Amino acid sequence: MKVLVVDDNQMNLDLFCHMLSMLDDADPLPMGTAAEALAWCAYRTPDLVVVDYMMPGMDGLEFLRRFRLLPGKREVPVVMVTADTELKVRHEALRLSANDFLTKPVNSIEFNVRIGNLLALRRAQRQLAARADSLAEAVSKATAAVVAREHEAIHRLSRAAEFRDSDTGSHLQRMAAYARVIAAGLGLSVAECDLLAEAAPMHDIGKVGIPDAILLKQGALDPDERAVIQRHPQIGADILAGSESPLLQAGAVIAISHHERYDGGGYPHGLAGVAIPLFGRIVAVADVFDALTTARPYKPAWPLARALDYLRVEKGRHFDPLCVDALLAELPEVLAIRQSALPPQIGAGSPA
């Protein structure tokens, strides 16, 4: 273990290093000035420091004060060497968090016992720190595994809802990626963008509660049928509500709000403007853009130019203008996502 010895007297340095050599696992490092020792400690951490109080220039107290300010040096044991009459010095050293004292002239037996005890303490301290790091890493891995399983389960449930609506999981992949692009363009943090991208695929999970006769109907819905299908945001929110998981909480917010319109004409609550949760406003743009630009059994894909014109026209009506602008500002990235996750076209129609 590395023991830093700081003393301006070469005879004392030689004596201390000789006594340290008698201890198992003690590797002495002599330094003739406090400034030299501090410079070494700026990039390395000793296991123990023995420092003389009376030194020219920077004394032992000033060295101790500066040493404790260096990163990672608060727990390193420090032994100060003082004269028997320097009681005030000892009190100040204690205030600066010295761990022990040696009195001049230093007795070799006392030196070896005190230093040996502090090195044993330091060794145990390092072992505990290593154990704590190991446990923290194990907990982190276990937590990551639990989160990964949670995300996988949610993704599979979300895909189940989409498959009932004659769609595939590629829609979820694309619209979640579009939502992330919009969120980043709005200045959301990386953590918020990640949460949104994970939660967005749950937007239509409430469709599991809609009868197949309505959900899979090929023709236009009558007013009663439309009223039924418009229940799916509330059903989805009810499914996801009450969880302590931030991911499920975000999913519940998106489920209940992604069919609201910026002008207040949406459902289920007719919210308008910023009263609509931001995640819901973002997903509304991402979801509709993907629905327009991909083919479904009941419609061909719209050409890209037509879909983009629709978004522009609906700014401030259906969509939050800032969300539309954020998508348009990153159009090359959006198109790359669309191309990489585009399924085979269904039915007739002109691809974008």
C-alpha positions as CSV (number, residue, x, y, z in Angstrom):
1,M,0.0,0.0,0.0
2,K,1.4,3.4,-1.0
3,V,2.4,5.6,2.0
4,L,3.3,9.2,1.2
5,V,5.9,10.7,3.6
6,V,6.3,14.5,3.5
7,D,9.2,16.1,5.4
8,D,11.8,18.6,4.5
9,N,14.4,16.8,6.6
10,Q,16.2,14.1,4.6
11,M,17.2,12.3,7.8
12,N,13.6,12.1,8.9
13,L,12.5,10.9,5.5
14,D,15.1,8.1,5.6
15,L,14.1,7.1,9.1
16,F,10.3,7.0,8.3
17,C,10.9,5.0,5.1
18,H,13.1,2.6,7.0
19,M,10.4,2.0,9.6
20,L,7.8,1.6,6.9
21,S,9.9,-1.1,5.2
22,M,9.4,-3.2,8.3
23,L,5.6,-3.3,7.8
24,D,4.0,-5.8,5.5
25,D,2.5,-4.3,2.3
26,A,3.8,-0.8,3.0
27,D,5.4,1.0,0.0
28,P,7.0,4.3,1.2
29,L,7.1,7.3,-1.2
30,P,9.3,10.2,0.2
31,M,8.6,13.8,-0.7
32,G,10.8,16.7,0.4
33,T,8.2,19.5,0.1
34,A,4.5,19.8,0.6
35,A,4.1,21.4,-2.8
36,E,5.8,18.4,-4.5
37,A,3.5,16.1,-2.5
38,L,0.3,18.0,-3.5
39,A,1.3,17.9,-7.2
40,W,1.7,14.1,-7.0
41,C,-1.6,13.8,-5.2
42,A,-3.5,15.8,-7.8
43,Y,-3.4,12.8,-10.1
44,R,-2.9,9.9,-7.7
45,T,-4.2,8.8,-4.3
46,P,-2.0,7.4,-1.6
47,D,-3.3,4.9,1.0
48,L,-1.9,6.9,3.9
49,V,0.0,10.2,4.4
50,V,2.6,10.9,7.0
51,V,3.3,14.7,7.1
52,D,5.5,16.9,9.3
53,Y,4.0,20.0,10.6
54,M,7.1,22.3,10.7
55,M,8.2,22.8,7.1
56,P,9.4,25.9,5.2
57,G,6.9,27.5,2.8
58,M,3.8,25.4,3.0
59,D,3.5,23.8,6.5
60,G,1.7,20.5,7.4
61,L,-1.6,22.2,8.3
62,E,-1.8,24.0,4.9
63,F,-0.9,20.8,3.1
64,L,-3.6,19.0,5.0
65,R,-6.2,21.6,4.1
66,R,-5.3,21.5,0.4
67,F,-5.0,17.8,0.4
68,R,-8.6,17.3,1.7
69,L,-9.9,19.6,-1.1
70,L,-8.6,17.3,-3.8
71,P,-11.1,14.8,-5.3
72,G,-11.1,11.4,-3.6
73,K,-8.9,12.4,-0.7
74,R,-11.4,12.9,2.1
75,E,-11.1,9.2,3.3
76,V,-7.3,8.9,3.1
77,P,-5.8,8.6,6.6
78,V,-3.3,11.4,7.5
79,V,-0.9,11.2,10.3
80,M,0.8,14.5,11.4
81,V,4.2,14.7,13.1
82,T,4.4,17.4,15.7
83,A,6.4,18.4,18.7
84,D,5.0,17.5,22.1
85,T,4.4,21.2,23.0
86,E,2.4,22.0,19.9
87,L,-1.1,21.4,21.3
88,K,-2.8,24.2,19.3
89,V,-1.3,22.7,16.1
90,R,-2.9,19.4,17.0
91,H,-6.3,20.9,17.6
92,E,-6.2,22.7,14.2
93,A,-5.1,19.5,12.6
94,L,-8.0,17.7,14.1
95,R,-10.3,20.4,12.8
96,L,-8.8,19.8,9.3
97,S,-9.5,16.0,9.7
98,A,-6.1,14.6,10.7
99,N,-6.6,11.0,11.8
100,D,-3.6,10.6,14.2
101,F,-0.4,12.2,15.5
102,L,3.2,11.2,16.1
103,T,5.3,13.1,18.6
104,K,9.0,14.0,17.9
105,P,11.2,12.2,18.5
106,V,9.3,9.4,16.9
107,N,9.4,6.1,18.6
108,S,9.7,3.2,16.1
109,I,7.4,0.9,18.0
110,E,4.7,3.5,18.3
111,F,5.2,4.4,14.7
112,N,4.7,0.8,13.5
113,V,1.6,0.2,15.6
114,R,-0.1,3.5,14.7
115,I,0.7,3.2,11.0
116,G,0.0,-0.5,10.9
117,N,-3.5,0.1,12.4
118,L,-4.3,2.9,10.0
119,L,-3.1,0.8,7.0
120,A,-5.4,-2.1,8.2
121,L,-8.3,0.4,8.4
122,R,-7.5,1.7,4.9
123,R,-7.4,-1.8,3.5
124,A,-10.8,-2.6,5.0
125,Q,-12.1,0.7,3.7
126,R,-11.0,-0.2,0.2
127,Q,-12.5,-3.7,0.4
128,L,-15.8,-2.2,1.5
129,A,-15.8,0.3,-1.3
130,A,-15.0,-2.5,-3.8
131,R,-17.8,-4.6,-2.4
132,A,-20.2,-1.6,-2.5
133,D,-19.3,-1.0,-6.2
134,S,-19.8,-4.7,-7.0
135,L,-23.2,-4.7,-5.3
136,A,-24.2,-1.5,-7.1
137,E,-23.2,-3.0,-10.4
138,A,-25.2,-6.1,-9.6
139,V,-28.2,-4.1,-8.7
140,S,-27.9,-2.0,-11.8
141,K,-27.8,-5.1,-14.0
142,A,-30.8,-6.6,-12.2
143,T,-32.7,-3.4,-12.5
144,A,-31.9,-3.1,-16.2
145,A,-33.0,-6.6,-16.8
146,V,-36.4,-5.9,-15.0
147,V,-36.8,-2.7,-17.1
148,A,-36.0,-4.5,-20.3
149,R,-38.6,-7.2,-19.5
150,E,-41.1,-4.5,-18.7
151,H,-40.5,-2.8,-22.0
152,E,-40.7,-6.0,-23.9
153,A,-44.0,-7.0,-22.3
154,I,-45.5,-3.5,-23.0
155,H,-44.3,-3.6,-26.6
156,R,-45.9,-7.0,-27.2
157,L,-49.2,-5.8,-25.7
158,S,-49.0,-2.7,-27.8
159,R,-48.5,-4.9,-30.9
160,A,-51.4,-7.0,-30.0
161,A,-53.7,-4.0,-30.2
162,E,-52.2,-3.0,-33.5
163,F,-52.6,-6.4,-35.0
164,R,-56.3,-6.3,-34.2
165,D,-56.4,-3.1,-36.3
166,S,-54.9,-4.8,-39.4
167,D,-51.6,-3.2,-38.8
168,T,-48.1,-4.4,-37.9
169,G,-45.5,-3.6,-35.3
170,S,-43.6,-1.6,-37.9
171,H,-46.1,1.2,-37.4
172,L,-45.2,1.3,-33.7
173,Q,-41.5,1.3,-34.6
174,R,-41.8,4.2,-37.0
175,M,-44.2,6.4,-35.1
176,A,-42.1,6.0,-31.9
177,A,-39.0,7.0,-33.8
178,Y,-40.9,10.0,-35.3
179,A,-42.0,11.0,-31.9
180,R,-38.5,11.0,-30.6
181,V,-37.3,13.2,-33.4
182,I,-40.1,15.7,-32.7
183,A,-39.4,15.6,-28.9
184,A,-35.7,16.3,-29.6
185,G,-36.5,19.2,-31.9
186,L,-38.6,20.7,-29.1
187,G,-35.6,20.6,-26.8
188,L,-36.7,17.7,-24.5
189,S,-34.0,16.0,-22.5
190,V,-32.5,12.7,-23.7
191,A,-34.3,11.0,-20.8
192,E,-37.6,12.5,-21.8
193,C,-37.1,11.5,-25.4
194,D,-36.3,8.0,-24.4
195,L,-39.4,7.8,-22.2
196,L,-41.6,9.1,-25.0
197,A,-40.2,6.7,-27.5
198,E,-40.8,3.7,-25.1
199,A,-44.3,4.9,-24.2
200,A,-45.6,6.0,-27.6
201,P,-46.4,2.4,-28.8
202,M,-49.0,2.2,-26.1
203,H,-51.1,4.9,-27.7
204,D,-53.8,2.6,-29.1
205,I,-53.7,-0.2,-26.5
206,G,-57.3,0.6,-25.7
207,K,-58.4,-0.9,-29.0
208,V,-58.3,-4.3,-27.3
209,G,-61.6,-3.2,-25.8
210,I,-63.3,-2.4,-29.1
211,P,-65.5,-5.1,-30.8
212,D,-64.0,-6.7,-33.9
213,A,-67.2,-5.9,-35.9
214,I,-66.4,-2.2,-35.5
215,L,-62.6,-2.2,-35.3
216,L,-62.2,-4.3,-38.5
217,K,-65.1,-2.8,-40.5
218,Q,-64.0,-2.0,-44.0
219,G,-66.6,0.7,-44.8
220,A,-67.5,4.0,-43.1
221,L,-68.6,3.8,-39.5
222,D,-72.0,5.0,-38.5
223,P,-72.4,7.5,-35.7
224,D,-73.0,4.8,-33.0
225,E,-70.0,2.8,-34.2
226,R,-67.8,5.9,-34.2
227,A,-68.8,6.7,-30.7
228,V,-67.8,3.2,-29.7
229,I,-64.3,3.4,-31.3
230,Q,-63.8,6.8,-29.8
231,R,-63.8,5.1,-26.4
232,H,-60.4,3.5,-27.0
233,P,-58.4,6.4,-25.6
234,Q,-60.2,6.1,-22.3
235,I,-60.0,2.3,-22.3
236,G,-56.3,2.5,-22.9
237,A,-55.8,5.1,-20.1
238,D,-57.9,2.9,-17.7
239,I,-55.7,-0.1,-18.5
240,L,-52.5,1.8,-17.8
241,A,-53.7,4.0,-14.9
242,G,-52.6,3.6,-11.3
243,S,-49.1,2.2,-12.0
244,E,-46.0,3.4,-10.2
245,S,-44.0,2.8,-13.4
246,P,-43.0,6.1,-15.1
247,L,-43.3,4.3,-18.4
248,L,-46.8,3.2,-17.8
249,Q,-47.8,6.6,-16.5
250,A,-46.5,8.2,-19.7
251,G,-48.3,5.5,-21.7
252,A,-51.6,6.4,-19.9
253,V,-51.1,10.1,-20.7
254,I,-50.5,9.4,-24.4
255,A,-53.4,6.9,-24.6
256,I,-55.9,9.4,-23.3
257,S,-54.7,12.5,-25.2
258,H,-53.4,11.4,-28.7
259,H,-56.8,12.0,-30.4
260,E,-57.3,15.4,-28.9
261,R,-57.0,18.3,-31.4
262,Y,-55.1,21.5,-30.9
263,D,-58.3,23.5,-31.8
264,G,-60.3,21.6,-29.2
265,G,-62.3,19.5,-31.6
266,G,-60.8,16.1,-30.6
267,Y,-61.8,13.4,-28.2
268,P,-62.4,12.2,-25.5
269,H,-62.3,15.4,-23.6
270,G,-62.1,18.2,-26.2
271,L,-58.9,19.7,-24.8
272,A,-57.3,22.5,-26.7
273,G,-53.8,24.0,-27.1
274,V,-51.3,23.4,-24.3
275,A,-54.0,21.9,-22.1
276,I,-53.3,18.7,-24.2
277,P,-50.3,17.0,-22.6
278,L,-47.1,17.5,-24.6
279,F,-46.6,13.8,-25.1
280,G,-50.1,13.5,-26.6
281,R,-49.5,16.4,-28.9
282,I,-46.2,14.9,-30.2
283,V,-47.7,11.5,-30.7
284,A,-50.7,12.9,-32.6
285,V,-48.3,14.3,-35.3
286,A,-46.2,11.1,-35.4
287,D,-49.2,8.8,-35.5
288,V,-51.0,10.6,-38.3
289,F,-47.9,11.2,-40.4
290,D,-47.2,7.5,-40.4
291,A,-50.8,6.6,-41.0
292,L,-50.9,8.9,-44.1
293,T,-47.7,7.7,-45.6
294,T,-48.2,4.0,-45.4
295,A,-50.8,1.8,-47.1
296,R,-53.5,0.1,-45.2
297,P,-56.1,-2.5,-46.4
298,Y,-58.7,0.3,-46.7
299,K,-56.4,2.9,-48.4
300,P,-53.3,3.4,-50.4
301,A,-50.3,5.4,-49.0
302,W,-50.4,9.1,-49.6
303,P,-47.5,10.6,-51.6
304,L,-45.1,12.3,-49.3
305,A,-45.7,15.8,-50.6
306,R,-49.5,15.4,-50.0
307,A,-48.9,14.2,-46.4
308,L,-46.6,17.1,-45.6
309,D,-49.0,19.6,-47.1
310,Y,-51.7,18.1,-44.8
311,L,-49.5,18.6,-41.7
312,R,-48.9,22.2,-42.7
313,V,-52.6,22.9,-43.4
314,E,-53.6,21.4,-40.0
315,K,-51.1,23.4,-38.0
316,G,-53.0,25.1,-35.3
317,R,-56.1,23.1,-36.1
318,H,-55.5,19.4,-35.6
319,F,-51.8,19.7,-34.6
320,D,-49.6,21.7,-32.3
321,P,-47.7,24.0,-34.8
322,L,-44.4,23.6,-32.9
323,C,-44.7,19.8,-33.2
324,V,-45.3,20.0,-36.9
325,D,-42.4,22.4,-37.3
326,A,-40.1,20.1,-35.3
327,L,-40.9,17.2,-37.6
328,L,-40.5,19.3,-40.8
329,A,-37.1,20.7,-39.5
330,E,-35.7,17.2,-39.3
331,L,-37.3,15.8,-42.5
332,P,-34.1,14.0,-43.7
333,E,-34.0,12.0,-40.5
334,V,-37.7,11.4,-40.7
335,L,-37.4,10.1,-44.2
336,A,-34.5,7.8,-43.2
337,I,-36.7,6.3,-40.4
338,R,-39.6,5.9,-42.8
339,Q,-37.4,4.1,-45.4
340,S,-35.7,1.8,-42.9
341,A,-39.0,0.7,-41.2
342,L,-41.3,0.7,-44.3
343,P,-43.2,-2.5,-44.8
344,P,-44.3,-3.8,-48.2
345,Q,-47.0,-1.7,-49.7
346,I,-50.6,-3.0,-49.3
347,G,-53.1,-2.6,-52.1
348,A,-53.0,0.0,-54.8
349,G,-51.7,3.5,-54.6
350,S,-48.7,5.6,-55.3
351,P,-45.8,5.3,-52.8
352,A,-44.3,8.5,-51.7
